[in-house]
PDB file of C-alpha atoms in Angstrom:
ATOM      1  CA  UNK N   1       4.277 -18.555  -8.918  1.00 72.00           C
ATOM      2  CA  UNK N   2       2.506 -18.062  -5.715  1.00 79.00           C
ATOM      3  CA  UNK N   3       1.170 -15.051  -4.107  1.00 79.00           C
ATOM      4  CA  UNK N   4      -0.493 -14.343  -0.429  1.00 85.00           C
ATOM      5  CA  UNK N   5      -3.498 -12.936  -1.422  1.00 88.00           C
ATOM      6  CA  UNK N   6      -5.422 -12.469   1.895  1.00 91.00           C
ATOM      7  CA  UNK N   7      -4.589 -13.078   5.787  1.00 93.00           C
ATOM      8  CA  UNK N   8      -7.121 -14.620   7.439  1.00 95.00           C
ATOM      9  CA  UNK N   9      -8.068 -12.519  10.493  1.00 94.00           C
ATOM     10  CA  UNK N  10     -10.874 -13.595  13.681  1.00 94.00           C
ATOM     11  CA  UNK N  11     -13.840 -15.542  13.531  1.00 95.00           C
ATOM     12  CA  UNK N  12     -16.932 -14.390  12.922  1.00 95.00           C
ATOM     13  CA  UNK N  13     -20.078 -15.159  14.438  1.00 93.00           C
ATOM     14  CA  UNK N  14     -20.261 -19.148  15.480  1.00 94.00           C
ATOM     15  CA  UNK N  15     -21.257 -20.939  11.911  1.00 93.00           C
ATOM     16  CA  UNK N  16     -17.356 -20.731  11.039  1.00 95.00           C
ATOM     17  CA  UNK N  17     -16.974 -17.528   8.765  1.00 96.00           C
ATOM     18  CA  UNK N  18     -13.564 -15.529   8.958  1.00 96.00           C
ATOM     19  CA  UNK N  19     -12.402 -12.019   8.617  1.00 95.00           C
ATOM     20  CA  UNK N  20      -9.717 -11.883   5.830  1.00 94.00           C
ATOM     21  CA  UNK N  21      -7.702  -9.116   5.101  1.00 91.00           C
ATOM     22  CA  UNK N  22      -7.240  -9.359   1.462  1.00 88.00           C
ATOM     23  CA  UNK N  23      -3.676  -8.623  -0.474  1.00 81.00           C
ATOM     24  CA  UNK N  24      -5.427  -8.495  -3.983  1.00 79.00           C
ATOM     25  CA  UNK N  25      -6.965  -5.859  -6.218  1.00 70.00           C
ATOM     26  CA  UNK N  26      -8.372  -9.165  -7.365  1.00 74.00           C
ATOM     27  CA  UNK N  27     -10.682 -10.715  -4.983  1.00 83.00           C
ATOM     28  CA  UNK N  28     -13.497 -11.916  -6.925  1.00 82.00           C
ATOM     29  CA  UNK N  29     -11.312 -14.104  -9.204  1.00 81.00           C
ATOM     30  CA  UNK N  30      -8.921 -15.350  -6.677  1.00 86.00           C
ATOM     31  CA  UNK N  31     -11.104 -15.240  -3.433  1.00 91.00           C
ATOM     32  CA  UNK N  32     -14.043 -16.294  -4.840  1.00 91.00           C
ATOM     33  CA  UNK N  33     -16.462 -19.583  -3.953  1.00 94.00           C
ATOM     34  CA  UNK N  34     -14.615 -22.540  -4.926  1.00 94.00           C
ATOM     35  CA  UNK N  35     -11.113 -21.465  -4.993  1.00 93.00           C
ATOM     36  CA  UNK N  36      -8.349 -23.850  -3.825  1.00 95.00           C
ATOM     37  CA  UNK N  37      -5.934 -22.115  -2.010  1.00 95.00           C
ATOM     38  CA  UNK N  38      -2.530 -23.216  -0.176  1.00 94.00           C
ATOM     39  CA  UNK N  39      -1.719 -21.719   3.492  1.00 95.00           C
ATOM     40  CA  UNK N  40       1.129 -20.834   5.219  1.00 93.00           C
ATOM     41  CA  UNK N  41       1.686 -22.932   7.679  1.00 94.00           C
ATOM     42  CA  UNK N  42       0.827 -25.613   5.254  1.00 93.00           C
ATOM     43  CA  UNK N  43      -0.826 -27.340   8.217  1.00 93.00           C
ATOM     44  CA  UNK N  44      -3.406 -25.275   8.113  1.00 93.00           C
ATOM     45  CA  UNK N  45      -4.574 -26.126   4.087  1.00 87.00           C
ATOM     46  CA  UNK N  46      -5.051 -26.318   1.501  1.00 95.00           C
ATOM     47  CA  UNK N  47      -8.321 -24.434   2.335  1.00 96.00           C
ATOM     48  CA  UNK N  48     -11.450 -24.400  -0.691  1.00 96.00           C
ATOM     49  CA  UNK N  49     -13.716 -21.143  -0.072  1.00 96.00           C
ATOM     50  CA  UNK N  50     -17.287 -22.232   0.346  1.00 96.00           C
ATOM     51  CA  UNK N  51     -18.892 -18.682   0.512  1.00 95.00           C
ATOM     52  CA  UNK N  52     -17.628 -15.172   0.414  1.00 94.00           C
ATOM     53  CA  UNK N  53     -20.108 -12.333   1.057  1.00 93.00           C
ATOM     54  CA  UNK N  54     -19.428  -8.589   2.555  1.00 91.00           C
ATOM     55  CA  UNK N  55     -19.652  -7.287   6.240  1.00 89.00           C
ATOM     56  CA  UNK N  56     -19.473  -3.727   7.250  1.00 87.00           C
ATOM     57  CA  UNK N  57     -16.932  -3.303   4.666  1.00 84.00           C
ATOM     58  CA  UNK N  58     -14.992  -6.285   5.496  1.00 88.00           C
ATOM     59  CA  UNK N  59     -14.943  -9.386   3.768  1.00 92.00           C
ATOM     60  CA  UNK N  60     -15.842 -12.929   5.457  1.00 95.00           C
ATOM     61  CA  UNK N  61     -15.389 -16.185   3.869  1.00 96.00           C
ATOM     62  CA  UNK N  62     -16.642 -19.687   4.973  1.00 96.00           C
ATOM     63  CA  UNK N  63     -13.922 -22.446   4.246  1.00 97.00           C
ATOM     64  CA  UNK N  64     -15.419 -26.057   3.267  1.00 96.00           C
ATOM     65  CA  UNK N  65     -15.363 -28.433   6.515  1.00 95.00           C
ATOM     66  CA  UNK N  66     -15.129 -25.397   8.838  1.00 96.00           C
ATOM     67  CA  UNK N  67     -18.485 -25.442  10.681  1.00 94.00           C
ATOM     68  CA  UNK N  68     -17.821 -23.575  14.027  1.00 95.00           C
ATOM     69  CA  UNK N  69     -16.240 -20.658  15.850  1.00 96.00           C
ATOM     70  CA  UNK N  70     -13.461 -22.926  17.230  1.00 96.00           C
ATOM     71  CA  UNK N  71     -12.272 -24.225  13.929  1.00 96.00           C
ATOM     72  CA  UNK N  72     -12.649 -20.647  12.449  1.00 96.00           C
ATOM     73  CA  UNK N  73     -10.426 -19.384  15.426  1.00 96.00           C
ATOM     74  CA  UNK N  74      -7.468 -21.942  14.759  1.00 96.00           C
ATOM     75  CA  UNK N  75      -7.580 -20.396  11.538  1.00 96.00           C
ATOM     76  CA  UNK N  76      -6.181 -17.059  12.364  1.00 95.00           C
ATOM     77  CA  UNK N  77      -3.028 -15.046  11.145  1.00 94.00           C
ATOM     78  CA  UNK N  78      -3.068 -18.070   8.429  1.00 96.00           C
ATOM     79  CA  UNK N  79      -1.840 -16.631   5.102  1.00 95.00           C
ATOM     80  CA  UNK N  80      -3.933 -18.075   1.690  1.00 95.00           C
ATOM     81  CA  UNK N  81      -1.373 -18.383  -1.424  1.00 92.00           C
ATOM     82  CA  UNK N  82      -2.501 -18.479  -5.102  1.00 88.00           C
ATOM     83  CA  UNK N  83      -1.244 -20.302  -7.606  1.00 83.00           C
ATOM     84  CA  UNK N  84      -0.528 -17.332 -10.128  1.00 76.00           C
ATOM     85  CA  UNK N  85       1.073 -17.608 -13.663  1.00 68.00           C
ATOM     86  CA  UNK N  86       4.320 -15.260 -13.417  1.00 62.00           C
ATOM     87  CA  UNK N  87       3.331 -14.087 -17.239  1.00 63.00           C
ATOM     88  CA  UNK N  88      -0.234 -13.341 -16.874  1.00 64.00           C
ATOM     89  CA  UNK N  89      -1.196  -9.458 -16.217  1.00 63.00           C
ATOM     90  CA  UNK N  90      -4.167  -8.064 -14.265  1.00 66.00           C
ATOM     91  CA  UNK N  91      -7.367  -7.764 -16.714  1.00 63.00           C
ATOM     92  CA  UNK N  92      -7.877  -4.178 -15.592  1.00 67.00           C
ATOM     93  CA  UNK N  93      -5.277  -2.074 -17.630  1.00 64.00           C
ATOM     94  CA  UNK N  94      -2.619  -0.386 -16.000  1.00 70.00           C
ATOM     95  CA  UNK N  95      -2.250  -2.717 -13.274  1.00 77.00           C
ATOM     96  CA  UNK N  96       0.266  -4.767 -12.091  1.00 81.00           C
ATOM     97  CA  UNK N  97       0.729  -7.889  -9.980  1.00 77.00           C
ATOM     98  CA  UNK N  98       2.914  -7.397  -6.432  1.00 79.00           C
ATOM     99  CA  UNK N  99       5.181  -9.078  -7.819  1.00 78.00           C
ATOM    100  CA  UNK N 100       5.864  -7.646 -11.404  1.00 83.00           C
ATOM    101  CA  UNK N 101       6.758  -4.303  -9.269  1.00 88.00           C
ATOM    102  CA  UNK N 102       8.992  -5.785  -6.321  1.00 88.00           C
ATOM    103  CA  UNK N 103      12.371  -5.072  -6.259  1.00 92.00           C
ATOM    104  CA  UNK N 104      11.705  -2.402  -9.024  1.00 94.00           C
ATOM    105  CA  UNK N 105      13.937   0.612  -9.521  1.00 95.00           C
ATOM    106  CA  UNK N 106      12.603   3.982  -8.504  1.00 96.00           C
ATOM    107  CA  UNK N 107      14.168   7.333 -10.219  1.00 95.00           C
ATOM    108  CA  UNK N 108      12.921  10.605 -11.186  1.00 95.00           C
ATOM    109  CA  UNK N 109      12.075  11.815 -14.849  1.00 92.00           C
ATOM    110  CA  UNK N 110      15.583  13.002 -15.165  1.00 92.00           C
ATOM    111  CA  UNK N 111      17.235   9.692 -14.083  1.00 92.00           C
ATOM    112  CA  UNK N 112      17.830   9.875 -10.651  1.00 92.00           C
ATOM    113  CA  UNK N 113      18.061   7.575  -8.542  1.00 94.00           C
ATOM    114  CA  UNK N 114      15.510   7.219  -5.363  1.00 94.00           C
ATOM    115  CA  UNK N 115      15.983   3.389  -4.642  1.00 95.00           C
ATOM    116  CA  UNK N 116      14.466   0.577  -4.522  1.00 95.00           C
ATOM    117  CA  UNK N 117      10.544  -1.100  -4.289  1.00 95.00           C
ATOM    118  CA  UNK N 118      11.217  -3.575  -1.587  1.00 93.00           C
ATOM    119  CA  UNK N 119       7.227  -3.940   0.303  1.00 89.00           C
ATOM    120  CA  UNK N 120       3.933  -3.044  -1.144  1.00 86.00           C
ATOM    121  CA  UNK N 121       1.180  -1.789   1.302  1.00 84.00           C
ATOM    122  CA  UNK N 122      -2.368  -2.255   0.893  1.00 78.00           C
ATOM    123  CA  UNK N 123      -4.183   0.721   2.099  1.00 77.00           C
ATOM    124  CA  UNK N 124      -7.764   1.317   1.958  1.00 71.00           C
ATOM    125  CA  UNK N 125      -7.446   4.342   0.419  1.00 78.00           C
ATOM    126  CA  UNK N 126      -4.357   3.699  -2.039  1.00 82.00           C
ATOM    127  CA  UNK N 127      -1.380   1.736  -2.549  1.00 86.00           C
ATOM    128  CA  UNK N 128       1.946   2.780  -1.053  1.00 90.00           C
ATOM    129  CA  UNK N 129       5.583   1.727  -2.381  1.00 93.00           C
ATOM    130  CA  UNK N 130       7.992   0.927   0.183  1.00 93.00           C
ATOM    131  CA  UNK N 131      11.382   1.742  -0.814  1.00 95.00           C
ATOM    132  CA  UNK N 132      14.448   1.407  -0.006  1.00 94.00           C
ATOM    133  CA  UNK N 133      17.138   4.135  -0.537  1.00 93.00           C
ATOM    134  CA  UNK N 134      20.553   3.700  -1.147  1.00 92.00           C
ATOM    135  CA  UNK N 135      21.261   4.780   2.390  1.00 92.00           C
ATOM    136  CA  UNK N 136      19.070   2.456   3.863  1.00 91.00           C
ATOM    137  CA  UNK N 137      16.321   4.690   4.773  1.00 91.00           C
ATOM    138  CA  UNK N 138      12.874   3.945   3.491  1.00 92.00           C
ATOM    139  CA  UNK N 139      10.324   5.985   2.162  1.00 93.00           C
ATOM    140  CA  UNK N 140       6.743   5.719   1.442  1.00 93.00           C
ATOM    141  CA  UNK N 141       5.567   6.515  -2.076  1.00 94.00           C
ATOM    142  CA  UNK N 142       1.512   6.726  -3.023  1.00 93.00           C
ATOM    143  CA  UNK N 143       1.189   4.665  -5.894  1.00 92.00           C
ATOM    144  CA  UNK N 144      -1.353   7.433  -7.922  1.00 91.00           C
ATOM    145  CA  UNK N 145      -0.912   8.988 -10.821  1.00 90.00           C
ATOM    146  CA  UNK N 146       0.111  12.408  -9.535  1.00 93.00           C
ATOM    147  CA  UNK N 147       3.353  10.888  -8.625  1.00 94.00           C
ATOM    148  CA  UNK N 148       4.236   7.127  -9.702  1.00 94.00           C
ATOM    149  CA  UNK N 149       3.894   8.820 -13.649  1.00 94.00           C
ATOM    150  CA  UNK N 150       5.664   5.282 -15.835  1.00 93.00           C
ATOM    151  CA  UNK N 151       5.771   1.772 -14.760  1.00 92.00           C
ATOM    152  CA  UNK N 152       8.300   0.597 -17.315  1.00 91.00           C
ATOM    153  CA  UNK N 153       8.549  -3.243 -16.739  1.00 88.00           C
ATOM    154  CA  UNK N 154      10.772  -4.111 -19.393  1.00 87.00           C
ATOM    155  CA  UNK N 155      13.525  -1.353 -18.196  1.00 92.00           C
ATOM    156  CA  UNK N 156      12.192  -2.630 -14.548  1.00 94.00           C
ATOM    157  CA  UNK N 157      11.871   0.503 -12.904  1.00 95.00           C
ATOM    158  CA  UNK N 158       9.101   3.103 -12.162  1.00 95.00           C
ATOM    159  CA  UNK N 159       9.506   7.143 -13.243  1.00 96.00           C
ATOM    160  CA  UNK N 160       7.763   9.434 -10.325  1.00 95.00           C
ATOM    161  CA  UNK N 161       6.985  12.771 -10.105  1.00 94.00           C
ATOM    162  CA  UNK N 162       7.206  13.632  -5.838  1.00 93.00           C
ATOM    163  CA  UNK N 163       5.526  16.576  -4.230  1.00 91.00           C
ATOM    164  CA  UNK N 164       8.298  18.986  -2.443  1.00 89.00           C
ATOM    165  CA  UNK N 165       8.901  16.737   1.041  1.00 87.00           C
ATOM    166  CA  UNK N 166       7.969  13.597  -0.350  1.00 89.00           C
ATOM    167  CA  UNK N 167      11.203  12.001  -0.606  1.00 83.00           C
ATOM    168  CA  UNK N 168      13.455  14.749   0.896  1.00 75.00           C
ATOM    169  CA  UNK N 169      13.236  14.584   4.883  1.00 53.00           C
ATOM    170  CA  UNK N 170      14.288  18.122   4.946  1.00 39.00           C
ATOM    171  CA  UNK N 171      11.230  19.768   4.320  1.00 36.00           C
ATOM    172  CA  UNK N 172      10.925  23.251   2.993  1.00 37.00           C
ATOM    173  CA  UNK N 173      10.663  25.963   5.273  1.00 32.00           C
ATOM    174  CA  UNK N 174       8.823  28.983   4.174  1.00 33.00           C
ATOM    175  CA  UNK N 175       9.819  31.912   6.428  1.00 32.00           C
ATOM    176  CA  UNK N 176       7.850  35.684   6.384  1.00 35.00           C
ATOM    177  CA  UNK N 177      10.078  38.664   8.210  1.00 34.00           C
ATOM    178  CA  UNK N 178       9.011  41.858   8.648  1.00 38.00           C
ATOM    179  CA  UNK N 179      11.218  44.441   7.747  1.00 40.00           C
ATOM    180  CA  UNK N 180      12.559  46.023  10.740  1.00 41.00           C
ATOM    181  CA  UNK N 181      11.605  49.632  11.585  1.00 40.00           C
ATOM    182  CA  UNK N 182      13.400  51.737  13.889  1.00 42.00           C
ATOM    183  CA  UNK N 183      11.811  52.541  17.223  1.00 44.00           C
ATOM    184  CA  UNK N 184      12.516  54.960  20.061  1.00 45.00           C
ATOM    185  CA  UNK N 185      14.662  54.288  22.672  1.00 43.00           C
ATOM    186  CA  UNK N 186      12.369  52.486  25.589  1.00 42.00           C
ATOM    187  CA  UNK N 187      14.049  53.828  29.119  1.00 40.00           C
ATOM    188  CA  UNK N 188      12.258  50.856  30.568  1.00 40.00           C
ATOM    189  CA  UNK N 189      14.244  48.188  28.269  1.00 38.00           C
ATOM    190  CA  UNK N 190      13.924  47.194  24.335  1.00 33.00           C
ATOM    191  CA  UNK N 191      10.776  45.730  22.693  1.00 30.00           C
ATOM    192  CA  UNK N 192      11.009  42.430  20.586  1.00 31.00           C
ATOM    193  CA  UNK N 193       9.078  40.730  17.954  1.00 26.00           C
ATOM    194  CA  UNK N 194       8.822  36.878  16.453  1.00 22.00           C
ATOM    195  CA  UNK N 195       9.601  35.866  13.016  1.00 24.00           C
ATOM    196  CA  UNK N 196       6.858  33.294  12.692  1.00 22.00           C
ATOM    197  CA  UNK N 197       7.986  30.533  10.896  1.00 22.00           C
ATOM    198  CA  UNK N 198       6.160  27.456   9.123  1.00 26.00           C
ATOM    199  CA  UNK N 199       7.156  24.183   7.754  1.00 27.00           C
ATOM    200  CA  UNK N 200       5.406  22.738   4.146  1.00 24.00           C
ATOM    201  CA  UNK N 201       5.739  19.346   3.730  1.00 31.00           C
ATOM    202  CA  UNK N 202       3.537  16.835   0.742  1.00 32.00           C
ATOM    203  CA  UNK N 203       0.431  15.832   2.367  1.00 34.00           C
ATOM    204  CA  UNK N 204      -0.738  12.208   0.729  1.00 34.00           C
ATOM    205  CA  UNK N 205      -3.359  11.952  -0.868  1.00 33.00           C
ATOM    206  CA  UNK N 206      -5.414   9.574  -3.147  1.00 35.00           C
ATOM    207  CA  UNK N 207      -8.357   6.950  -3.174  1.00 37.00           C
ATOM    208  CA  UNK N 208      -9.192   3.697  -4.695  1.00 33.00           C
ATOM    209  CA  UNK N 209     -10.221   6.115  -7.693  1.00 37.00           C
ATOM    210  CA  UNK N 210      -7.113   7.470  -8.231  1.00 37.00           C
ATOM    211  CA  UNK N 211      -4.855   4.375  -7.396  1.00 37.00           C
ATOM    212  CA  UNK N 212      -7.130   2.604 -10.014  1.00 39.00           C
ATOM    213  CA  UNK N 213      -5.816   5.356 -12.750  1.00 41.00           C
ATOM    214  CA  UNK N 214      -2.369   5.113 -12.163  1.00 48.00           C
ATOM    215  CA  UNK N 215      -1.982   1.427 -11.614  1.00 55.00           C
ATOM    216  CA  UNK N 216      -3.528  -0.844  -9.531  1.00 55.00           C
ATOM    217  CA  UNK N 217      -1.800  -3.324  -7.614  1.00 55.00           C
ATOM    218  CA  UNK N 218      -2.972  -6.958  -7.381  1.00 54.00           C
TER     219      UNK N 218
END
């Protein structure tokens, strides 16, 4: 099976190294130095990774046979595939490959249905599901522990817990009224006062920590 693993972003510097945005929890084994990858467009590969080393938090790799800014440059937007074996699991436990949780059925613990994993997103800070209701709406689920609580891959679906407002788009309003108290007659006209009124709604929240405890996506 192959999976895009990283896009390949601008060039960097003029000795040929490229940004990548990586699309693995996995980049030491499958963006490491001497990896052979495929590329979409397939004019553009197969690519072998010469050197791989870390840049203000972003990774840059150096492609065997690119040697300048120019060639680096034609290189970007190009998507590098892995050859992956559909069987194999991550070596971290409880973590999962994109595409072991695509297409995945999302309920609540009672059964219910939410809808459907259709897009994974990469986040520095966690993972987020992408699905797809049954109305066609989408919503955007953290994958942490807090919420996504069972991956069940043999049933194919994934059990979560959501925070009022995660999944509803009718958030919860919490009003506070104070009682009303008679006043005296005002010749001059009638005094008023607000209700104030304030919406909760789940804030999301998580980190690499946390994503890495309830399942970490590859």
């Amino acid at each position: 099976m192959q999976l895009v693993v990283a896009r390949i972003g601008r060039a960097h510097g003029i000795k040929g190294e490229v940004t990548v945005e990586v699309r693995t929890d996995e980049p030491e084994l499958r963006l490491g130095p001497g990896a052979v990858l495929t590329t979409d467009p397939a004019s553009a590969g197969p690519l072998t990774i010469e050197t791989g080393r870390v840049h203000s938090g972003r990774l840059l790799l150096r492609f065997e046979g690119v040697r300048d800014r120019t060639a680096a440059e034609a290189l970007r937007n190009t998507l590098l595939i892995a050859d992956v074996n559909p069987a194999a699991m991550p070596e971290e436990p409880d973590a999962y490959y994109d595409h072991q949780l695509m297409d995945l059925d999302v309920v609540l613990a009672d059964g219910t249905e939410v809808g459907r994993i259709t897009e994974i997103t990469h986040l520095p800070s966690q993972d987020l599901f992408i699905v797809e209701r049954p109305d066609g709406s989408e919503v955007m689920i953290p994958f942490v522990e807090q919420i996504v609580i069972e991956i069940d891959l043999d049933e194919q679906r994934a059990v979560i817990d959501p925070p009022p407002g995660l999944i509803d788009d009718r958030a919860e309003i919490a009003s506070a009224r104070d009682e009303e108290t008679a006043e005296p007659a005002d010749p001059e006209g009638s005094k008023g006062s607000k209700a104030s009124e304030g919406s909760t709604g789940a804030e999301n929240t998580g980190d690499a920590e946390n994503a890495g405890n309830a399942g970490d996506v590859a």
